[in-house]
């Protein structure tokens, strides 16, 4: 009987949904310089045409200088992530109780509409308002939160625990692929205006939501052949259930507090809060940092920033494969996070050379993005399908929402702190802050690291005695 593989009906919608979501999310971080220029008066706005009347730019002035605009951009990142975190706690519970396809489609299409209004419609109408931007970004965070727990739950339905680290590590690269796609779209469309970058990515995301609604199969139970039999993926292999067999009892969804108390959920959630703070700081601020710190053009900075995501793709896949081979996740995470602290020191001293910067970025992404992808996907799936549930309760989406939601709270607090530290102390202190937070991730999972290393040692001793 052949090993189960990702069906054609599952693969495109489940992969494309988060790729498109991250492409549109990345757009905001890639056009921050242009938005900041648009929100400041003409004397600050180097990108404004020389023939633009002063009074026209005065109408666009939301802030007296670029520092005020930069701080507000950090506030928007914080608002988005806090609302995203709150939404994750709710959407995980909803995802375990409703059809995942409906929840996914609603989140994708609703978020696309909000992003279009935020970045495109307000610019077309020449309407700039701080409170409108804040309200839209709260709504955007809530809508986007519906996506990740549901796609992890879908993947968990299709794939057993065997090889989960590699499969989820490779699949979770869809976020990094979306970042790369968003960076290239933004850099290509900036010459026409940042509003067109929002337009294209929001239209693509809305189309992806429609495809998910009509094309996604959320579990093997939905795959039925013409005779009414269905294929079920069990432990990495498909088995056939005939249509006249008694239907299996649907697992009962677990409660939120009960899921929070499952073994491993709290330490991994706290570790992810520290790690996602660092990872999302690179996500939101890297193009801005490259442009402001090295003086490179915004389009160049956007393209250069993709190397961080390239490193994250390789890191998540390779580290997931190693953790499958070892049968343990925490030791792999610990080694990667220790090396991430070294990589952060190296990148903070990067010279103004794009080739060297790209190499250091890829290395940093490998050791930060890799563990981040593992915790948010493979480890969340492990926690949501652990033996403590005894197969009678559904918790995958709920646990994923808890882990990612807690991580987003840490990331939300971090975005304001990044803008504040940068404005007061400079970028070098920002990198010191990242190093401390990465070390915090190790501290939170230290008991799990010790437990898993002891288990590996006992297993090795047992094999030695048998020989």
Short mmCIF file of C-alpha atoms in Angstrom, two decimals:
data_model
loop_
_atom_site.label_atom_id
_atom_site.label_comp_id
_atom_site.label_asym_id
_atom_site.label_seq_id
_atom_site.Cartn_x
_atom_site.Cartn_y
_atom_site.Cartn_z
CA UNK A 1 0.00 0.00 0.00
CA UNK A 2 1.63 3.28 -1.07
CA UNK A 3 2.42 6.01 1.43
CA UNK A 4 -0.13 8.78 1.55
CA UNK A 5 0.81 11.92 -0.34
CA UNK A 6 -0.82 15.30 -0.59
CA UNK A 7 -3.85 14.99 -2.89
CA UNK A 8 -4.16 17.37 -5.78
CA UNK A 9 -7.42 18.71 -4.36
CA UNK A 10 -5.73 19.65 -1.11
CA UNK A 11 -2.38 20.94 -2.26
CA UNK A 12 -3.06 24.14 -4.25
CA UNK A 13 -5.69 25.74 -1.95
CA UNK A 14 -3.94 24.93 1.33
CA UNK A 15 -0.56 26.13 0.07
CA UNK A 16 -1.78 29.19 -1.82
CA UNK A 17 -3.95 30.52 1.02
CA UNK A 18 -1.10 31.35 3.37
CA UNK A 19 1.29 32.30 0.57
CA UNK A 20 -1.15 34.98 -0.59
CA UNK A 21 -1.92 36.08 2.96
CA UNK A 22 1.75 36.67 3.72
CA UNK A 23 2.32 38.35 0.36
CA UNK A 24 -0.32 40.95 1.18
CA UNK A 25 0.89 41.24 4.79
CA UNK A 26 4.46 41.77 3.62
CA UNK A 27 3.36 44.60 1.35
CA UNK A 28 2.83 46.91 4.31
CA UNK A 29 6.36 46.40 5.63
CA UNK A 30 7.87 46.82 2.17
CA UNK A 31 6.27 50.21 1.48
CA UNK A 32 6.80 51.83 4.87
CA UNK A 33 9.30 54.33 3.51
CA UNK A 34 6.81 55.49 0.86
CA UNK A 35 3.95 55.66 3.34
CA UNK A 36 6.09 57.60 5.81
CA UNK A 37 6.98 60.07 3.06
CA UNK A 38 3.33 60.46 2.10
CA UNK A 39 2.31 61.19 5.69
CA UNK A 40 4.86 63.97 6.21
CA UNK A 41 4.96 67.47 4.70
CA UNK A 42 6.69 68.17 1.39
CA UNK A 43 9.86 69.53 3.00
CA UNK A 44 10.31 66.06 4.53
CA UNK A 45 9.00 64.22 1.49
CA UNK A 46 11.89 63.52 -0.85
CA UNK A 47 9.70 61.29 -3.02
CA UNK A 48 7.19 64.01 -3.90
CA UNK A 49 7.30 65.41 -7.44
CA UNK A 50 8.97 68.82 -7.71
CA UNK A 51 5.86 70.27 -9.33
CA UNK A 52 3.51 69.24 -6.51
CA UNK A 53 1.98 72.29 -4.83
CA UNK A 54 2.87 72.72 -1.18
CA UNK A 55 -0.74 72.90 -0.13
CA UNK A 56 -1.40 69.48 -1.67
CA UNK A 57 1.27 67.88 0.45
CA UNK A 58 0.08 69.84 3.47
CA UNK A 59 -3.26 68.04 3.15
CA UNK A 60 -1.39 64.72 3.42
CA UNK A 61 0.48 65.73 6.54
CA UNK A 62 -0.40 63.44 9.41
CA UNK A 63 2.90 64.00 11.23
CA UNK A 64 5.35 66.84 11.55
CA UNK A 65 8.38 64.72 10.69
CA UNK A 66 9.46 61.23 9.68
CA UNK A 67 10.13 60.21 13.30
CA UNK A 68 6.47 60.68 14.17
CA UNK A 69 5.42 58.70 11.10
CA UNK A 70 7.88 55.91 11.95
CA UNK A 71 6.55 55.67 15.49
CA UNK A 72 2.97 55.45 14.22
CA UNK A 73 3.96 52.69 11.79
CA UNK A 74 5.25 50.79 14.81
CA UNK A 75 1.95 51.44 16.57
CA UNK A 76 0.06 50.02 13.58
CA UNK A 77 2.21 46.87 13.69
CA UNK A 78 1.46 46.55 17.40
CA UNK A 79 -2.28 47.10 16.88
CA UNK A 80 -2.36 44.50 14.12
CA UNK A 81 -0.51 41.87 16.14
CA UNK A 82 -2.52 42.41 19.34
CA UNK A 83 -5.80 42.04 17.46
CA UNK A 84 -4.29 39.10 15.57
CA UNK A 85 -3.38 37.47 18.89
CA UNK A 86 -6.86 37.95 20.33
CA UNK A 87 -8.36 36.59 17.14
CA UNK A 88 -6.12 33.52 17.22
CA UNK A 89 -7.42 32.52 20.64
CA UNK A 90 -10.95 32.68 19.25
CA UNK A 91 -10.40 31.32 15.74
CA UNK A 92 -8.65 28.19 17.00
CA UNK A 93 -11.72 27.30 19.06
CA UNK A 94 -14.02 28.17 16.13
CA UNK A 95 -11.90 26.12 13.72
CA UNK A 96 -12.38 22.97 15.82
CA UNK A 97 -16.16 23.47 15.79
CA UNK A 98 -16.95 24.74 12.26
CA UNK A 99 -16.10 23.75 8.72
CA UNK A 100 -12.48 24.80 8.20
CA UNK A 101 -13.15 25.73 4.58
CA UNK A 102 -15.72 28.37 5.52
CA UNK A 103 -13.54 29.91 8.22
CA UNK A 104 -10.53 30.06 5.90
CA UNK A 105 -12.46 31.65 3.04
CA UNK A 106 -14.03 34.25 5.31
CA UNK A 107 -10.66 35.25 6.76
CA UNK A 108 -8.90 35.51 3.40
CA UNK A 109 -11.61 37.44 1.56
CA UNK A 110 -12.43 39.75 4.48
CA UNK A 111 -8.78 40.62 5.05
CA UNK A 112 -8.28 41.32 1.33
CA UNK A 113 -11.12 43.86 1.36
CA UNK A 114 -9.72 45.62 4.44
CA UNK A 115 -6.23 45.84 2.92
CA UNK A 116 -7.66 47.29 -0.29
CA UNK A 117 -9.45 50.00 1.69
CA UNK A 118 -6.39 50.70 3.86
CA UNK A 119 -3.74 50.98 1.17
CA UNK A 120 -5.53 51.68 -2.09
CA UNK A 121 -8.92 53.30 -1.58
CA UNK A 122 -7.70 55.86 0.97
CA UNK A 123 -4.94 56.91 -1.42
CA UNK A 124 -7.27 57.14 -4.40
CA UNK A 125 -9.68 59.27 -2.37
CA UNK A 126 -6.80 61.27 -0.82
CA UNK A 127 -8.32 60.53 2.59
CA UNK A 128 -5.80 60.14 5.42
CA UNK A 129 -6.99 59.58 8.97
CA UNK A 130 -5.16 58.05 11.93
CA UNK A 131 -8.28 56.61 13.55
CA UNK A 132 -9.43 55.01 10.31
CA UNK A 133 -6.05 53.36 9.84
CA UNK A 134 -6.09 52.02 13.39
CA UNK A 135 -9.63 50.66 13.06
CA UNK A 136 -8.90 48.97 9.75
CA UNK A 137 -5.76 47.33 11.12
CA UNK A 138 -7.62 45.99 14.16
CA UNK A 139 -10.18 44.44 11.81
CA UNK A 140 -7.43 43.11 9.55
CA UNK A 141 -5.70 41.38 12.45
CA UNK A 142 -8.93 39.71 13.55
CA UNK A 143 -9.71 38.47 10.03
CA UNK A 144 -6.20 37.19 9.30
CA UNK A 145 -6.18 35.27 12.58
CA UNK A 146 -8.74 32.88 11.13
CA UNK A 147 -6.25 31.47 8.63
CA UNK A 148 -3.23 29.90 10.36
CA UNK A 149 -4.96 27.63 12.94
CA UNK A 150 -7.23 26.34 10.20
CA UNK A 151 -4.50 25.55 7.67
CA UNK A 152 -2.45 23.76 10.36
CA UNK A 153 -5.57 21.77 11.29
CA UNK A 154 -6.11 20.84 7.64
CA UNK A 155 -2.51 19.64 7.32
CA UNK A 156 -2.82 17.75 10.59
CA UNK A 157 -5.89 15.97 9.23
CA UNK A 158 -4.01 14.79 6.16
CA UNK A 159 -0.66 13.80 7.63
CA UNK A 160 0.18 11.47 10.51
CA UNK A 161 2.96 12.04 13.05
CA UNK A 162 5.54 10.09 11.03
CA UNK A 163 7.65 12.59 9.10
CA UNK A 164 5.62 15.52 10.41
CA UNK A 165 8.71 17.64 11.11
CA UNK A 166 9.93 17.48 7.52
CA UNK A 167 6.48 17.78 5.93
CA UNK A 168 5.40 20.69 8.12
CA UNK A 169 8.84 22.31 7.90
CA UNK A 170 8.65 22.24 4.13
CA UNK A 171 4.99 23.28 4.04
CA UNK A 172 5.40 26.12 6.56
CA UNK A 173 7.82 27.67 4.07
CA UNK A 174 4.66 28.96 2.38
CA UNK A 175 4.85 31.98 4.72
CA UNK A 176 8.39 32.75 3.56
CA UNK A 177 7.40 32.17 -0.06
CA UNK A 178 4.59 34.66 0.45
CA UNK A 179 7.06 37.15 1.92
CA UNK A 180 9.29 36.77 -1.12
CA UNK A 181 6.34 37.15 -3.50
CA UNK A 182 5.13 40.23 -1.62
CA UNK A 183 8.60 41.77 -1.66
CA UNK A 184 8.99 41.35 -5.42
CA UNK A 185 5.47 42.61 -6.15
CA UNK A 186 5.97 45.66 -3.95
CA UNK A 187 9.40 46.50 -5.39
CA UNK A 188 8.05 46.15 -8.93
CA UNK A 189 4.97 48.31 -8.36
CA UNK A 190 6.44 51.06 -6.17
CA UNK A 191 7.25 53.17 -9.21
CA UNK A 192 3.51 53.47 -9.87
CA UNK A 193 2.68 54.24 -6.23
CA UNK A 194 2.41 52.13 -3.08
CA UNK A 195 -1.37 51.94 -3.48
CA UNK A 196 -0.95 49.62 -6.49
CA UNK A 197 1.11 47.19 -4.43
CA UNK A 198 -1.83 46.93 -2.01
CA UNK A 199 -4.25 46.64 -4.94
CA UNK A 200 -2.52 43.70 -6.62
CA UNK A 201 -1.86 41.67 -3.46
CA UNK A 202 -5.37 42.21 -2.07
CA UNK A 203 -6.96 41.11 -5.36
CA UNK A 204 -4.77 37.99 -5.42
CA UNK A 205 -5.65 37.20 -1.81
CA UNK A 206 -9.39 37.60 -2.46
CA UNK A 207 -9.11 35.26 -5.45
CA UNK A 208 -7.29 32.77 -3.23
CA UNK A 209 -10.17 32.87 -0.75
CA UNK A 210 -12.61 32.05 -3.53
CA UNK A 211 -10.44 29.11 -4.65
CA UNK A 212 -10.30 27.81 -1.07
CA UNK A 213 -14.09 28.02 -0.74
CA UNK A 214 -14.73 25.95 -3.87
CA UNK A 215 -11.64 23.72 -4.00
CA UNK A 216 -10.32 22.82 -0.53
CA UNK A 217 -10.81 19.38 0.98
CA UNK A 218 -10.20 19.71 4.70
CA UNK A 219 -9.70 16.03 5.55
CA UNK A 220 -9.52 12.56 3.96
CA UNK A 221 -13.10 11.95 5.10
CA UNK A 222 -14.22 14.31 2.33
CA UNK A 223 -12.54 12.21 -0.35
CA UNK A 224 -15.03 9.68 -1.64
CA UNK A 225 -14.80 7.61 -4.77
CA UNK A 226 -17.68 7.07 -7.15
CA UNK A 227 -18.86 3.98 -5.27
CA UNK A 228 -19.13 5.81 -1.94
CA UNK A 229 -15.90 4.48 -0.39
CA UNK A 230 -13.53 6.91 1.23
CA UNK A 231 -9.78 7.06 1.73
CA UNK A 232 -8.46 7.64 5.24
CA UNK A 233 -4.86 8.50 5.97
CA UNK A 234 -3.80 6.58 9.06
CA UNK A 235 -0.19 6.65 10.31
CA UNK A 236 1.14 7.73 6.94
CA UNK A 237 -0.90 5.28 4.78
CA UNK A 238 -4.30 5.37 3.11
CA UNK A 239 -6.89 2.80 4.06
CA UNK A 240 -10.24 2.33 2.38
CA UNK A 241 -13.53 2.50 4.26
CA UNK A 242 -16.56 1.26 2.38
CA UNK A 243 -19.67 3.39 2.37
CA UNK A 244 -21.78 0.80 4.22
CA UNK A 245 -19.50 0.81 7.28
CA UNK A 246 -20.63 2.56 10.40
CA UNK A 247 -19.39 6.15 10.45
CA UNK A 248 -16.69 7.00 12.93
CA UNK A 249 -17.61 9.14 15.91
CA UNK A 250 -16.57 12.75 15.35
CA UNK A 251 -14.05 13.83 18.01
CA UNK A 252 -15.39 16.33 20.49
CA UNK A 253 -13.70 19.74 20.48
CA UNK A 254 -11.60 20.44 23.55
CA UNK A 255 -12.14 23.50 25.76
CA UNK A 256 -9.80 26.49 25.62
CA UNK A 257 -8.55 26.22 29.22
CA UNK A 258 -8.18 22.47 28.92
CA UNK A 259 -6.05 22.94 25.80
CA UNK A 260 -3.88 25.52 27.56
CA UNK A 261 -3.15 22.96 30.32
CA UNK A 262 -2.01 20.23 27.94
CA UNK A 263 1.63 19.18 28.49
CA UNK A 264 4.07 21.43 26.63
CA UNK A 265 1.56 24.02 25.46
CA UNK A 266 2.46 26.77 27.96
CA UNK A 267 6.29 26.58 27.68
CA UNK A 268 6.20 26.45 23.89
CA UNK A 269 3.71 29.34 23.83
CA UNK A 270 5.98 31.52 25.98
CA UNK A 271 9.06 30.55 23.99
CA UNK A 272 7.23 31.43 20.79
CA UNK A 273 6.26 34.82 22.24
CA UNK A 274 9.96 35.70 22.48
CA UNK A 275 10.91 34.12 19.16
CA UNK A 276 8.04 35.56 17.14
CA UNK A 277 8.93 39.01 18.49
CA UNK A 278 12.32 38.69 16.81
CA UNK A 279 11.05 36.99 13.66
CA UNK A 280 8.27 39.49 13.07
CA UNK A 281 10.55 42.42 13.80
CA UNK A 282 12.60 41.30 10.81
CA UNK A 283 9.35 40.80 8.90
CA UNK A 284 8.00 44.29 9.60
CA UNK A 285 11.17 46.38 9.83
CA UNK A 286 13.89 44.78 7.68
CA UNK A 287 13.23 46.71 4.43
CA UNK A 288 12.87 49.93 6.43
CA UNK A 289 16.14 49.22 8.28
CA UNK A 290 18.06 48.44 5.07
CA UNK A 291 16.80 51.60 3.41
CA UNK A 292 17.38 53.97 6.33
CA UNK A 293 20.56 52.46 7.79
CA UNK A 294 22.49 51.80 4.57
CA UNK A 295 20.87 54.40 2.31
CA UNK A 296 19.79 51.83 -0.29
CA UNK A 297 16.75 52.50 -2.46
CA UNK A 298 13.47 51.09 -1.17
CA UNK A 299 13.09 48.68 -4.11
CA UNK A 300 16.65 47.39 -3.53
CA UNK A 301 15.98 46.94 0.17
CA UNK A 302 12.77 45.01 -0.60
CA UNK A 303 14.59 42.57 -2.87
CA UNK A 304 17.51 42.15 -0.48
CA UNK A 305 15.17 41.35 2.42
CA UNK A 306 14.01 38.14 0.73
CA UNK A 307 17.27 36.43 1.71
CA UNK A 308 16.04 36.28 5.30
CA UNK A 309 13.03 34.29 4.09
CA UNK A 310 15.21 32.05 1.91
CA UNK A 311 17.15 31.16 5.05
CA UNK A 312 13.89 30.53 6.91
CA UNK A 313 12.67 28.12 4.22
CA UNK A 314 15.88 26.07 4.39
CA UNK A 315 15.99 26.26 8.18
CA UNK A 316 12.45 25.02 8.75
CA UNK A 317 12.83 22.14 6.29
CA UNK A 318 16.28 20.92 7.38
CA UNK A 319 15.66 21.32 11.10
CA UNK A 320 12.29 19.58 10.77
CA UNK A 321 13.99 16.65 9.01
CA UNK A 322 16.66 16.44 11.74
CA UNK A 323 14.01 16.48 14.48
CA UNK A 324 12.17 13.62 12.72
CA UNK A 325 15.38 11.61 12.57
CA UNK A 326 16.10 12.24 16.27
CA UNK A 327 12.50 11.78 17.32
CA UNK A 328 12.80 14.95 19.45
CA UNK A 329 12.13 18.62 18.68
CA UNK A 330 13.40 20.62 21.68
CA UNK A 331 17.15 19.81 21.38
CA UNK A 332 17.13 20.83 17.71
CA UNK A 333 15.43 24.10 18.64
CA UNK A 334 17.95 24.78 21.41
CA UNK A 335 20.99 24.39 19.14
CA UNK A 336 19.41 26.53 16.43
CA UNK A 337 18.48 29.31 18.87
CA UNK A 338 21.99 29.39 20.35
CA UNK A 339 23.42 29.78 16.85
CA UNK A 340 20.76 32.42 16.14
CA UNK A 341 22.18 34.58 18.91
CA UNK A 342 25.61 34.34 17.27
CA UNK A 343 24.09 35.14 13.87
CA UNK A 344 22.37 38.24 15.27
CA UNK A 345 25.69 39.55 16.59
CA UNK A 346 27.23 38.99 13.17
CA UNK A 347 24.41 40.67 11.27
CA UNK A 348 24.40 43.70 13.55
CA UNK A 349 27.96 44.40 12.34
CA UNK A 350 27.21 43.83 8.66
CA UNK A 351 29.17 46.15 6.34
CA UNK A 352 27.34 48.22 3.69
CA UNK A 353 27.89 45.52 1.08
CA UNK A 354 24.80 43.90 -0.39
CA UNK A 355 26.39 40.50 -1.05
CA UNK A 356 27.74 40.19 2.50
CA UNK A 357 24.45 41.49 3.92
CA UNK A 358 22.48 38.92 1.93
CA UNK A 359 24.68 36.07 3.18
CA UNK A 360 24.35 37.18 6.80
CA UNK A 361 20.59 37.65 6.35
CA UNK A 362 20.17 34.11 5.00
CA UNK A 363 22.18 32.72 7.92
CA UNK A 364 20.12 34.68 10.44
CA UNK A 365 16.88 33.58 8.79
CA UNK A 366 18.02 29.95 8.87
CA UNK A 367 18.50 29.95 12.64
CA UNK A 368 15.53 32.20 13.56
CA UNK A 369 12.95 31.47 10.87
CA UNK A 370 13.57 27.72 11.07
CA UNK A 371 12.65 27.32 14.77
CA UNK A 372 9.77 29.76 14.32
CA UNK A 373 8.31 27.62 11.53
CA UNK A 374 8.76 24.45 13.59
CA UNK A 375 6.96 25.77 16.68
CA UNK A 376 4.07 27.28 14.74
CA UNK A 377 3.45 24.18 12.61
CA UNK A 378 4.98 20.78 13.43
CA UNK A 379 5.24 21.29 17.20
CA UNK A 380 1.74 22.80 17.38
CA UNK A 381 0.43 19.78 15.50
CA UNK A 382 2.30 17.45 17.91
CA UNK A 383 0.77 19.24 20.89
CA UNK A 384 -2.73 19.19 19.40
CA UNK A 385 -2.60 15.47 18.68
CA UNK A 386 -0.66 14.22 21.71
CA UNK A 387 -1.41 11.00 23.60
CA UNK A 388 -2.95 12.92 26.51
CA UNK A 389 -6.02 13.48 24.33
CA UNK A 390 -6.39 9.74 23.71
CA UNK A 391 -7.85 10.33 20.26
CA UNK A 392 -11.28 11.26 21.61
CA UNK A 393 -10.99 15.04 21.52
CA UNK A 394 -10.25 17.60 18.82
CA UNK A 395 -7.67 20.19 19.84
CA UNK A 396 -5.40 20.85 16.88
CA UNK A 397 -6.78 24.22 15.80
CA UNK A 398 -7.32 25.32 19.41
CA UNK A 399 -3.73 24.52 20.44
CA UNK A 400 -2.36 26.13 17.30
CA UNK A 401 -4.35 29.26 18.07
CA UNK A 402 -3.02 29.33 21.64
CA UNK A 403 0.63 28.92 20.61
CA UNK A 404 0.44 31.39 17.73
CA UNK A 405 -1.76 33.78 19.70
CA UNK A 406 0.68 33.93 22.61
CA UNK A 407 3.50 34.39 20.13
CA UNK A 408 1.62 37.26 18.51
CA UNK A 409 1.18 39.02 21.87
CA UNK A 410 4.95 38.98 22.29
CA UNK A 411 5.45 40.12 18.71
CA UNK A 412 2.91 42.92 19.16
CA UNK A 413 4.67 44.32 22.21
CA UNK A 414 7.97 44.02 20.38
CA UNK A 415 7.00 46.13 17.37
CA UNK A 416 6.38 49.24 19.45
CA UNK A 417 9.52 48.55 21.48
CA UNK A 418 11.58 48.27 18.29
CA UNK A 419 10.45 51.67 17.04
CA UNK A 420 10.93 53.16 20.51
CA UNK A 421 14.41 51.68 21.06
CA UNK A 422 15.51 52.67 17.56
CA UNK A 423 14.36 56.28 17.98
CA UNK A 424 16.02 56.64 21.41
CA UNK A 425 19.11 54.40 21.28
CA UNK A 426 19.70 53.34 17.66
CA UNK A 427 19.62 50.10 15.72
CA UNK A 428 22.52 48.44 17.56
CA UNK A 429 20.48 48.40 20.77
CA UNK A 430 17.60 46.90 18.82
CA UNK A 431 19.82 43.93 17.91
CA UNK A 432 20.89 43.55 21.54
CA UNK A 433 17.19 43.40 22.38
CA UNK A 434 16.71 40.63 19.79
CA UNK A 435 19.57 38.61 21.29
CA UNK A 436 18.03 38.81 24.77
CA UNK A 437 14.62 37.70 23.45
CA UNK A 438 16.15 34.76 21.57
CA UNK A 439 17.84 33.70 24.80
CA UNK A 440 14.45 33.96 26.52
CA UNK A 441 13.04 31.38 24.09
CA UNK A 442 15.66 28.89 25.23
CA UNK A 443 14.94 29.57 28.89
CA UNK A 444 11.22 28.79 28.53
CA UNK A 445 11.74 25.41 26.85
CA UNK A 446 14.74 24.46 28.99
CA UNK A 447 12.76 21.89 31.07
CA UNK A 448 11.54 20.26 27.85
CA UNK A 449 15.08 20.23 26.46
CA UNK A 450 16.38 18.49 29.59
CA UNK A 451 13.52 15.97 29.56
CA UNK A 452 14.02 15.05 25.90
CA UNK A 453 17.81 14.76 26.21
CA UNK A 454 17.36 12.45 29.21
CA UNK A 455 14.90 10.35 27.25
CA UNK A 456 17.35 10.10 24.35
CA UNK A 457 20.13 9.11 26.74
CA UNK A 458 18.00 6.41 28.40
CA UNK A 459 17.00 5.04 25.00
CA UNK A 460 20.63 4.93 23.93
CA UNK A 461 21.63 3.10 27.12
CA UNK A 462 18.82 0.61 26.61
CA UNK A 463 20.03 -0.14 23.06
CA UNK A 464 23.59 -0.53 24.33
CA UNK A 465 22.49 -3.05 26.96
CA UNK A 466 20.55 -5.05 24.38
CA UNK A 467 23.68 -5.34 22.28
#
